Coordinates of N, CA and C in Angstrom, one line a residue:
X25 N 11.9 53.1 9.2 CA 11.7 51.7 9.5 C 12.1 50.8 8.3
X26 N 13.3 51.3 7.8 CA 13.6 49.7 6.8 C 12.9 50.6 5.2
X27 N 12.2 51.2 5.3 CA 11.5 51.2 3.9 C 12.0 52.4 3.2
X28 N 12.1 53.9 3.7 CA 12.9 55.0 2.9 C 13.4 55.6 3.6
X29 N 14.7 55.3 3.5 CA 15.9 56.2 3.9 C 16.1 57.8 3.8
X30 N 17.0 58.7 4.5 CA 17.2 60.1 4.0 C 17.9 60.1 3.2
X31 N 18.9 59.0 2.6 CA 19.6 59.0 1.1 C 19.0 58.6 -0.1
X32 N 17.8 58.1 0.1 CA 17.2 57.3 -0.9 C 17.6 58.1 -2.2
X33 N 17.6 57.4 -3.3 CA 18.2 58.0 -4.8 C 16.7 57.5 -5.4
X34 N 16.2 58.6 -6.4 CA 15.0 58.4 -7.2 C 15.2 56.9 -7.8
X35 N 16.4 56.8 -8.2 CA 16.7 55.0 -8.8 C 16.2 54.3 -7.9
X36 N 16.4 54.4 -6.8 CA 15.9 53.1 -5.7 C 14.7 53.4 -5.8
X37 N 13.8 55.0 -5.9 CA 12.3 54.9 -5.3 C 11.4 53.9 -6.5
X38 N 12.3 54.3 -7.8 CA 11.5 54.2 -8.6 C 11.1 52.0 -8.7
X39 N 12.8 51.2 -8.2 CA 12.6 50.1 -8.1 C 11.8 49.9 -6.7
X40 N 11.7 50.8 -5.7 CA 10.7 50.1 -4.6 C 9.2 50.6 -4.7
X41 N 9.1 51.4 -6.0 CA 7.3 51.9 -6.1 C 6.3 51.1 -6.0
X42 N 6.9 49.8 -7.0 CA 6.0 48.7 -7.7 C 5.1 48.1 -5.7
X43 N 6.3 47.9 -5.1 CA 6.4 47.0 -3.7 C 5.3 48.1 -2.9
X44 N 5.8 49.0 -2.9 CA 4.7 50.4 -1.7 C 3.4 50.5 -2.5
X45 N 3.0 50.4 -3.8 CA 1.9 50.1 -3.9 C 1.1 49.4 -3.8
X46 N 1.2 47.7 -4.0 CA 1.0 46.7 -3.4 C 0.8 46.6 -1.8
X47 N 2.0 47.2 -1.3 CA 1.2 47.6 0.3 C 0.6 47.9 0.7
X48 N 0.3 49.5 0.2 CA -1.0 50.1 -0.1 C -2.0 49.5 -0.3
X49 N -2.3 48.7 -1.5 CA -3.5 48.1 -1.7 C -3.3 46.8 -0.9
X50 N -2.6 46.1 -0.1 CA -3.4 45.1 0.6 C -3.9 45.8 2.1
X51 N -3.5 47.3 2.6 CA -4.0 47.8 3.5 C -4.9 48.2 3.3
X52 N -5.3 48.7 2.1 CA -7.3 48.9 1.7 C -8.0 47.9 1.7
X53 N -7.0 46.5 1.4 CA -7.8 45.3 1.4 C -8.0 44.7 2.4
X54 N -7.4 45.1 3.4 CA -7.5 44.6 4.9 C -8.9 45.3 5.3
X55 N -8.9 46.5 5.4 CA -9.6 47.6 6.2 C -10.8 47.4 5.5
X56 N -11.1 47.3 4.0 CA -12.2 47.0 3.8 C -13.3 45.6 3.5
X57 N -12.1 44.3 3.8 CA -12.5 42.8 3.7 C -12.3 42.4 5.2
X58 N -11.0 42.7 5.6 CA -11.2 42.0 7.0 C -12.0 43.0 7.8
X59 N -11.6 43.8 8.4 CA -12.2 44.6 8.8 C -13.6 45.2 8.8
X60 N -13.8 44.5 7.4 CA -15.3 45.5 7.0 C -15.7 46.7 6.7
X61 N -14.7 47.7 7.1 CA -15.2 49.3 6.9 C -15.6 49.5 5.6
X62 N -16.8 49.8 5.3 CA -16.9 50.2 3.7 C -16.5 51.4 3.0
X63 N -16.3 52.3 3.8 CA -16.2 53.7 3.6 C -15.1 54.5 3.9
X64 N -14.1 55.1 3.5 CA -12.6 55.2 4.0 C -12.9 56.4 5.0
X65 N -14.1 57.0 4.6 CA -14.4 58.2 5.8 C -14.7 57.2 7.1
X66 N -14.9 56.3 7.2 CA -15.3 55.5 8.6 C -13.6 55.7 9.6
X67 N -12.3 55.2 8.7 CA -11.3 55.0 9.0 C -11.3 56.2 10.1
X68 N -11.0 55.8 11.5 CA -10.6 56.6 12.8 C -9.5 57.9 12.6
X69 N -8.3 57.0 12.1 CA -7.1 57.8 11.4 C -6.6 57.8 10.2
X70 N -6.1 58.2 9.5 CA -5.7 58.1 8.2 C -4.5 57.2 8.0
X71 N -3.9 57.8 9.3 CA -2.5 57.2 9.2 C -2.2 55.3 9.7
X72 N -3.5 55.3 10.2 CA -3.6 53.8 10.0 C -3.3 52.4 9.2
X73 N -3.9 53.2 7.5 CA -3.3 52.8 6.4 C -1.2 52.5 6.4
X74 N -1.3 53.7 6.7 CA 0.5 54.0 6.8 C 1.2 52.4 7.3
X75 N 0.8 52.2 8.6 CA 0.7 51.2 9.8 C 0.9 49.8 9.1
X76 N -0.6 49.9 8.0 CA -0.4 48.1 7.7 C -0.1 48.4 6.6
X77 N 0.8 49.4 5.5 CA 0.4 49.4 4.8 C 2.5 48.9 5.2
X78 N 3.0 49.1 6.2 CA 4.1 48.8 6.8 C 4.8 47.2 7.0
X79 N 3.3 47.0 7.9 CA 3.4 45.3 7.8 C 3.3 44.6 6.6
X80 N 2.6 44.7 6.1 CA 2.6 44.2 4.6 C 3.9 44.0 3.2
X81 N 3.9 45.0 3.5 CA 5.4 45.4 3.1 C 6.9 44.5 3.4
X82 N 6.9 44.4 4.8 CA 7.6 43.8 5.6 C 7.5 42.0 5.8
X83 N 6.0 42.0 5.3 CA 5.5 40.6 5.6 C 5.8 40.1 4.0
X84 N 6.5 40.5 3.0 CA 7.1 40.6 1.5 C 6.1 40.2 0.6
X85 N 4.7 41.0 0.8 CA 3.6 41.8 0.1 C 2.6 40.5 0.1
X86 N 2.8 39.8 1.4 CA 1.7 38.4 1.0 C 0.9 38.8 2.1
X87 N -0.2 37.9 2.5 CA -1.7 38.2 2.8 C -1.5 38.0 4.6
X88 N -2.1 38.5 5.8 CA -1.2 37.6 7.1 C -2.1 36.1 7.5
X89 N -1.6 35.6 8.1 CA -2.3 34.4 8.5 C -3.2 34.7 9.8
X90 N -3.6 33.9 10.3 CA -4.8 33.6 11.5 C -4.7 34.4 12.2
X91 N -3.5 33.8 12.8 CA -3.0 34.6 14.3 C -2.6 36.5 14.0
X92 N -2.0 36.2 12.9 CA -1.6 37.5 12.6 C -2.6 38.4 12.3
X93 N -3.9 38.2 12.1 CA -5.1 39.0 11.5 C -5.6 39.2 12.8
X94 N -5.6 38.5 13.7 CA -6.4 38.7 14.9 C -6.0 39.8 15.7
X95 N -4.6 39.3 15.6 CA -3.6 40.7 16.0 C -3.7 42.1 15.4
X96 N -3.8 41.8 14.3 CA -3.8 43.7 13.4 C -5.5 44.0 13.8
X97 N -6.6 43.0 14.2 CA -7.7 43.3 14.4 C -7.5 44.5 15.9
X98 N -7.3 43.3 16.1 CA -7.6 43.7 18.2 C -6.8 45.6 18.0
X99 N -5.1 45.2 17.4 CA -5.0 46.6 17.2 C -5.4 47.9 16.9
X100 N -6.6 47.6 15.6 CA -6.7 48.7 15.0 C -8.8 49.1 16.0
X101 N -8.4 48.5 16.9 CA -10.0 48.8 17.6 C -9.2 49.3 18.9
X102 N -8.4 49.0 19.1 CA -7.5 49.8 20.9 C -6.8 51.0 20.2
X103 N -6.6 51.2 18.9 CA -6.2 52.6 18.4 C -7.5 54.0 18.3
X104 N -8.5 52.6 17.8 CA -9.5 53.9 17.8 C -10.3 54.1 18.9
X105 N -10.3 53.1 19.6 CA -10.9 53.1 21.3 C -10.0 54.7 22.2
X106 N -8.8 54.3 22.0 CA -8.2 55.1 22.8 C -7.6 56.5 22.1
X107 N -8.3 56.7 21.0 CA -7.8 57.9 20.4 C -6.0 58.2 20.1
X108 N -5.5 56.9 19.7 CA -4.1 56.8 19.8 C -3.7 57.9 19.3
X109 N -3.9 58.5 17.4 CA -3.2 59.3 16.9 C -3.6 60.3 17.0
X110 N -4.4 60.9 18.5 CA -4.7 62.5 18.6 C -3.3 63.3 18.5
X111 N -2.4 62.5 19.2 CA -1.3 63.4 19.1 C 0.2 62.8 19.4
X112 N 1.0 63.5 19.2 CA 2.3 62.7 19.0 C 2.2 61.6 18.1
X113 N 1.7 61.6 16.6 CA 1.9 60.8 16.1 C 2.8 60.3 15.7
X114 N 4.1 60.6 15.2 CA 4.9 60.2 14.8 C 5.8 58.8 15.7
X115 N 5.8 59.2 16.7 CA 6.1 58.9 17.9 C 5.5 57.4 18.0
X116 N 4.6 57.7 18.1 CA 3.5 56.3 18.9 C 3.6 55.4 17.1
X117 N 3.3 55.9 16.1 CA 3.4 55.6 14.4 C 4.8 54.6 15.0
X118 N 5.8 54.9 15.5 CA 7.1 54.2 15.3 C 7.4 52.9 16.4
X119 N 6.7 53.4 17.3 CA 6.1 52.5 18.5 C 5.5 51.0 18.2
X120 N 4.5 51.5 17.2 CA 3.3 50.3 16.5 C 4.1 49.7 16.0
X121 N 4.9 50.0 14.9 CA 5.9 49.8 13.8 C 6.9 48.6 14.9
X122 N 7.1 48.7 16.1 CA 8.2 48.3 16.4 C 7.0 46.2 17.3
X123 N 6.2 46.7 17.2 CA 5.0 46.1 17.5 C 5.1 45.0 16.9
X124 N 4.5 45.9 15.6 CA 4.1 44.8 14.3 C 5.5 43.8 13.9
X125 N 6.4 44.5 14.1 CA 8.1 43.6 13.9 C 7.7 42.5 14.7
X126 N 7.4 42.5 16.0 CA 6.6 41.5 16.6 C 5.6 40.4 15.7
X127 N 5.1 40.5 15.9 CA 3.9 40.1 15.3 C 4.3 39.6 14.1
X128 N 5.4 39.9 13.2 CA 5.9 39.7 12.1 C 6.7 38.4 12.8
X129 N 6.9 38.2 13.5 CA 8.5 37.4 14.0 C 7.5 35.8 14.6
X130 N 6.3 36.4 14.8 CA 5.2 35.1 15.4 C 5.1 35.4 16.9
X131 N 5.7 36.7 17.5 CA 4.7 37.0 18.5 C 3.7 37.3 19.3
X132 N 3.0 37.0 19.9 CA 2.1 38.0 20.9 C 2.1 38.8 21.2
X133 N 1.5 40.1 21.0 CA 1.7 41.3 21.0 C 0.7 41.7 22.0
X134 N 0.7 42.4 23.3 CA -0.1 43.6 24.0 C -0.1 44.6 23.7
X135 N -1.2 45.0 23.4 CA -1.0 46.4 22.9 C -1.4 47.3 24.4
X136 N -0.5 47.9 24.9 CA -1.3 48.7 25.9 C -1.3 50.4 26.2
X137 N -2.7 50.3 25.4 CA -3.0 51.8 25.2 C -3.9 52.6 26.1
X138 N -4.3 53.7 26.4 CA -5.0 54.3 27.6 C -6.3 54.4 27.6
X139 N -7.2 52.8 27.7 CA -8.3 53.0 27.6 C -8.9 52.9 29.0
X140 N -10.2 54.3 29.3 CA -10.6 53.9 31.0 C -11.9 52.9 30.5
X141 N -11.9 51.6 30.5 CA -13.0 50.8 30.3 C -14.3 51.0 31.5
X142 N -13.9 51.3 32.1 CA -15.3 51.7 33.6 C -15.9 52.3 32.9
X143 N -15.2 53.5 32.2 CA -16.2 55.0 31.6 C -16.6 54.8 30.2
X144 N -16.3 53.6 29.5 CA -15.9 53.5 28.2 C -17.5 53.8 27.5
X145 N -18.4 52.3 28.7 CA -19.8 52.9 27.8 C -20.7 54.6 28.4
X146 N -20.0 55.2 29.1 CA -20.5 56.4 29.1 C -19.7 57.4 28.2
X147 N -18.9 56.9 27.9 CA -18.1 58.2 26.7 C -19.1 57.5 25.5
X148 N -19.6 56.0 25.4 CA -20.0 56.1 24.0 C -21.9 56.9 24.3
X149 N -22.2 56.9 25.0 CA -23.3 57.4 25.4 C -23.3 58.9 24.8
X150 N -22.4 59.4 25.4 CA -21.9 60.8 25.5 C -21.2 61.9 23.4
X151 N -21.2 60.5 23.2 CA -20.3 60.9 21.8 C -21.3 61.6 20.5
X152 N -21.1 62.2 20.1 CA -22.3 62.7 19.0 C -21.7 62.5 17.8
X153 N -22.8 62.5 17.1 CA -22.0 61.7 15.4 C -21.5 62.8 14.7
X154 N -20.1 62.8 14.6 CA -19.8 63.8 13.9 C -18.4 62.9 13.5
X155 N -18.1 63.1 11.8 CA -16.9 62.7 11.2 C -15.8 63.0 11.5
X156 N -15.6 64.1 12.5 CA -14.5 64.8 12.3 C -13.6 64.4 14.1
X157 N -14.4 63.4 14.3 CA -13.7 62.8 15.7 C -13.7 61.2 15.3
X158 N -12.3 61.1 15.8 CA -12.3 59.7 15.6 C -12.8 58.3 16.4
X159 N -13.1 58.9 17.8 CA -14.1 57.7 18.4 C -15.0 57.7 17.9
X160 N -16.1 59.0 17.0 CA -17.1 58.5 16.5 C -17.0 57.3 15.2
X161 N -15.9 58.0 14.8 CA -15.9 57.0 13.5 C -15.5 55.6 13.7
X162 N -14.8 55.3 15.0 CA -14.6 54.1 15.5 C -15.5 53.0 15.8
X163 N -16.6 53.4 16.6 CA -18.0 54.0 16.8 C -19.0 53.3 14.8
X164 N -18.8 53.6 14.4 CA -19.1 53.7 13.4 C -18.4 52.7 12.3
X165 N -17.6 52.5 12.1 CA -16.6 51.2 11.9 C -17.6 50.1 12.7
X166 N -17.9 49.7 13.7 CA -17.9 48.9 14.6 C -19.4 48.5 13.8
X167 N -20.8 49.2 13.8 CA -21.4 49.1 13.2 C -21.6 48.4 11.9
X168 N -20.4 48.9 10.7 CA -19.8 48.5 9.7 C -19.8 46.6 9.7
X169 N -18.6 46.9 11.0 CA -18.3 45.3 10.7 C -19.0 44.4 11.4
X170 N -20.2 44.7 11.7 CA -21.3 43.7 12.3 C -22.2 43.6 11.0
X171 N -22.0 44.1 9.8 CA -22.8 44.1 8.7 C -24.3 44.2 9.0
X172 N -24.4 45.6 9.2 CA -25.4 46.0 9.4 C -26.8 45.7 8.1
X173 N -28.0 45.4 8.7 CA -29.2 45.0 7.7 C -30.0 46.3 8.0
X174 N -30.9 47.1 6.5 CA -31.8 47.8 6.6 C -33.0 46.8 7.3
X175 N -33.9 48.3 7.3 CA -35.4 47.5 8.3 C -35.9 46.5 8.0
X176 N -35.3 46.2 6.4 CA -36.2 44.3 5.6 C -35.1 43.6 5.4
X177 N -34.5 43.7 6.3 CA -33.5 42.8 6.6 C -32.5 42.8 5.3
X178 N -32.0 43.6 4.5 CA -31.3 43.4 3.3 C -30.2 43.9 3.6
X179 N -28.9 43.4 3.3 CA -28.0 44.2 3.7 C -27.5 45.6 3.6
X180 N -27.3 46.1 4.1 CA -26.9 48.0 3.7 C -26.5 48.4 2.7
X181 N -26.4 48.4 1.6 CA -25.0 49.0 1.0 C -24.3 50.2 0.8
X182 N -23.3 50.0 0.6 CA -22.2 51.3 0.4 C -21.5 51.4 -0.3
X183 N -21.5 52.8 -0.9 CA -20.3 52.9 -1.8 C -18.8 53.1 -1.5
X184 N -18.4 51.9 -1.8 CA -16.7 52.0 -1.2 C -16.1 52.9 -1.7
X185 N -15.3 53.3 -0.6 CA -13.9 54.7 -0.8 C -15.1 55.7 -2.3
X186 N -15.7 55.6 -2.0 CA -16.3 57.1 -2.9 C -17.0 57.8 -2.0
X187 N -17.4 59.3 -2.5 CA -18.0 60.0 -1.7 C -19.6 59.9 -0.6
X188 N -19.2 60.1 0.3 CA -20.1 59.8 1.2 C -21.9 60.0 1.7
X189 N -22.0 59.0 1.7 CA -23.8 59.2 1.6 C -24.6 59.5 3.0
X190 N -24.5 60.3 3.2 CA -25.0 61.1 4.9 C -26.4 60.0 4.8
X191 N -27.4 60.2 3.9 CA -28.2 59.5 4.2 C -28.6 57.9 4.7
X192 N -27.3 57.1 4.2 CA -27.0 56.0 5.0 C -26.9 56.0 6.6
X193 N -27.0 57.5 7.2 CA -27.4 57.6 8.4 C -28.3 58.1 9.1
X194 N -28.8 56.8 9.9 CA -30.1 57.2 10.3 C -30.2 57.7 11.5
X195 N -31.0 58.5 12.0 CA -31.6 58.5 13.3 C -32.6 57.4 13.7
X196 N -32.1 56.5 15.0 CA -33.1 55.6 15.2 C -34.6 55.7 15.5
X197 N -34.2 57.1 16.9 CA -35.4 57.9 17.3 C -35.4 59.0 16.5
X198 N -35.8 59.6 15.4 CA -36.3 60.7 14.5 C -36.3 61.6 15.7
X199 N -35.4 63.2 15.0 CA -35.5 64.4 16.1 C -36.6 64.9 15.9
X200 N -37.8 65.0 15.2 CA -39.1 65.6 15.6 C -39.6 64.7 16.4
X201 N -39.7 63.3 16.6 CA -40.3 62.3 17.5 C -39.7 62.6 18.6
X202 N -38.6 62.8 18.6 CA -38.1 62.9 20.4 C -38.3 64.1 20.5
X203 N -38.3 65.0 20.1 CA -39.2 66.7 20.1 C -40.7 66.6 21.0
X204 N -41.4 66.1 20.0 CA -42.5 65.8 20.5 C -42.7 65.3 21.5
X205 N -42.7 63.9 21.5 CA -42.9 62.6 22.9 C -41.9 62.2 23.5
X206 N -40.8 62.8 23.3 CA -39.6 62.0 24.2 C -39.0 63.2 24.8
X207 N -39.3 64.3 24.9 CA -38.7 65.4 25.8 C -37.4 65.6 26.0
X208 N -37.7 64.3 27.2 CA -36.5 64.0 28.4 C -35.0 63.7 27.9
X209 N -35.3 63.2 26.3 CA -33.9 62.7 25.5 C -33.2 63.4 24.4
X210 N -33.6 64.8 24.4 CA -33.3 65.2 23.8 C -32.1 65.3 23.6
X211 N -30.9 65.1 24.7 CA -30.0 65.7 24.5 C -28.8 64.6 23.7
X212 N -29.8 63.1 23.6 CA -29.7 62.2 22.8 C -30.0 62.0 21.1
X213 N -30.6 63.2 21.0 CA -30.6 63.3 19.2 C -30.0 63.3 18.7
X214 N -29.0 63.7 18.6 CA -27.6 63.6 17.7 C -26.1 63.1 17.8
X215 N -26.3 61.8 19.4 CA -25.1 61.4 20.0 C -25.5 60.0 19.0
X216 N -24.3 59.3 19.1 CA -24.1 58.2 18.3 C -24.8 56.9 18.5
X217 N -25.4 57.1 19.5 CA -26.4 55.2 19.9 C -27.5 55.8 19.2
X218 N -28.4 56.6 19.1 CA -29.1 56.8 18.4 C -29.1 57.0 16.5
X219 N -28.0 56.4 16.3 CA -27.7 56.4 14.7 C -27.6 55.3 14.4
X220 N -28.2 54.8 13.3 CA -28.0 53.4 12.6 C -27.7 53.3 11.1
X221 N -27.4 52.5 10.5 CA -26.7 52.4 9.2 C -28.0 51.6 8.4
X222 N -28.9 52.5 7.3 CA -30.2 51.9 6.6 C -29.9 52.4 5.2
X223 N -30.2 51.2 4.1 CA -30.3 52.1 2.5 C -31.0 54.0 2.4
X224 N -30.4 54.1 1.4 CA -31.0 55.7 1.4 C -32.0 55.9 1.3
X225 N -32.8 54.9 0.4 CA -34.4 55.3 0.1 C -35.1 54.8 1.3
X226 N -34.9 54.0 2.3 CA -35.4 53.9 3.3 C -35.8 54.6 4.3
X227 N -34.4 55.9 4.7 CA -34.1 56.5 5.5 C -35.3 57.8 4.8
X228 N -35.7 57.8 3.5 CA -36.4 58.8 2.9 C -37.9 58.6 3.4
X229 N -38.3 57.3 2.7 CA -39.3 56.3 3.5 C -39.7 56.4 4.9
X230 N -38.6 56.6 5.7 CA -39.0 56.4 7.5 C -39.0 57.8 7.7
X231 N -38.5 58.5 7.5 CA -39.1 60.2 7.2 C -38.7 60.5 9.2
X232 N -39.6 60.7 9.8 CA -40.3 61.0 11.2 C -40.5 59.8 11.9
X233 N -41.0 58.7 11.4 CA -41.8 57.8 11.9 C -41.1 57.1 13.1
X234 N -41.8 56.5 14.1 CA -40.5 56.0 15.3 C -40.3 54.6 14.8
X235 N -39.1 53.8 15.5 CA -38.9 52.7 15.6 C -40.4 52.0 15.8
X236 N -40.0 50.7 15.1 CA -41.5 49.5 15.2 C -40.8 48.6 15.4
X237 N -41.8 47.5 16.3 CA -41.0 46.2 16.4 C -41.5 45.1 15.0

């Protein structure tokens, strides 16, 4: 796409390093200011970065404007909705790419990806929290950028792109509570509506105890 050739000469990489780093870092800056994600483990795909770190690049390393943010928004939520980079990545990677040229030029872009919206809130029903699927972390992002508040209302915090604090997640219904008195939901203990984002010492604090209004 314009950026490294199969002839490239170390001389060229070394004058276009300064430029791909700068990309790089305004695609962390996107993901984690516009976007909100605090945590790079949140990120759906990896190769997402790759994506804006493309536009940016192309956009000759400056910030996007309105319309253009709204656009890489809407995008980067129908990629993790629809599980874009399960497979054929490269493929669909070149696809986006031809997108964002769009969107670079002052178009309107559709993105149309394979989401069944009918089923959508019963896949999220159905999804269990685990890092290693990228709807949950989508899932989880979304959380993120609603800036989630602990139980005293303070905001969450997190430690950005550093190692990950499990305890920042909570169980809303505690699995000995739904053990005990909730029977019937068990099979909701460890799916994703039942997790919320609270400080660490809180989550230590709330132990077992159920939700209170």
């Amino acid at each position: 796409k314009g950026i490294i050739g199969d002839d490239l000469k170390v001389s060229e990489l070394e004058i276009l390093w300064n430029d791909m780093r700068i990309s790089w870092e305004l695609s962390l800056d996107c993901v984690n200011n516009k976007l909100k994600i605090k945590h790079i483990k949140y990120i759906p795909f990896d190769v997402i970065l790759v994506s804006l770190a493309y536009f940016y690049y192309k956009n000759n390393l400056r910030g996007e404007n309105n319309s253009q943010r709204e656009q890489l928004k809407k995008w980067f939520w129908l990629v993790g909705l629809s599980r874009r980079y399960d497979s054929a990545v490269e493929g669909r990677i070149e696809k986006d790419l031809d997108e964002f040229d769009k969107i670079l030029k002052g178009d309107e872009v559709k993105f149309n990806y394979q989401i069944d919206w009918g089923k959508l809130k019963e896949t999220i029903l159905n999804e269990k929290i685990s890092l290693g699927s990228a709807f949950c972390k989508t899932i989880l992002s979304l959380y993120s950028y609603n800036n989630p508040l602990g139980f005293d209302g303070v905001p969450v915090q997190f430690s950005s792109y550093s190692l990950l604090n499990r305890k920042n997640l909570h169980h809303v219904f505690p699995k000995n509570y739904i053990k005990e008195n909730l029977p019937d939901l068990r099979e909701y203990i460890n799916k994703i509506v039942n997790i919320c984002f609270i400080p660490a010492n809180q989550n230590i604090e709330v132990s077992d105890d159920p939700p209170k209004n």
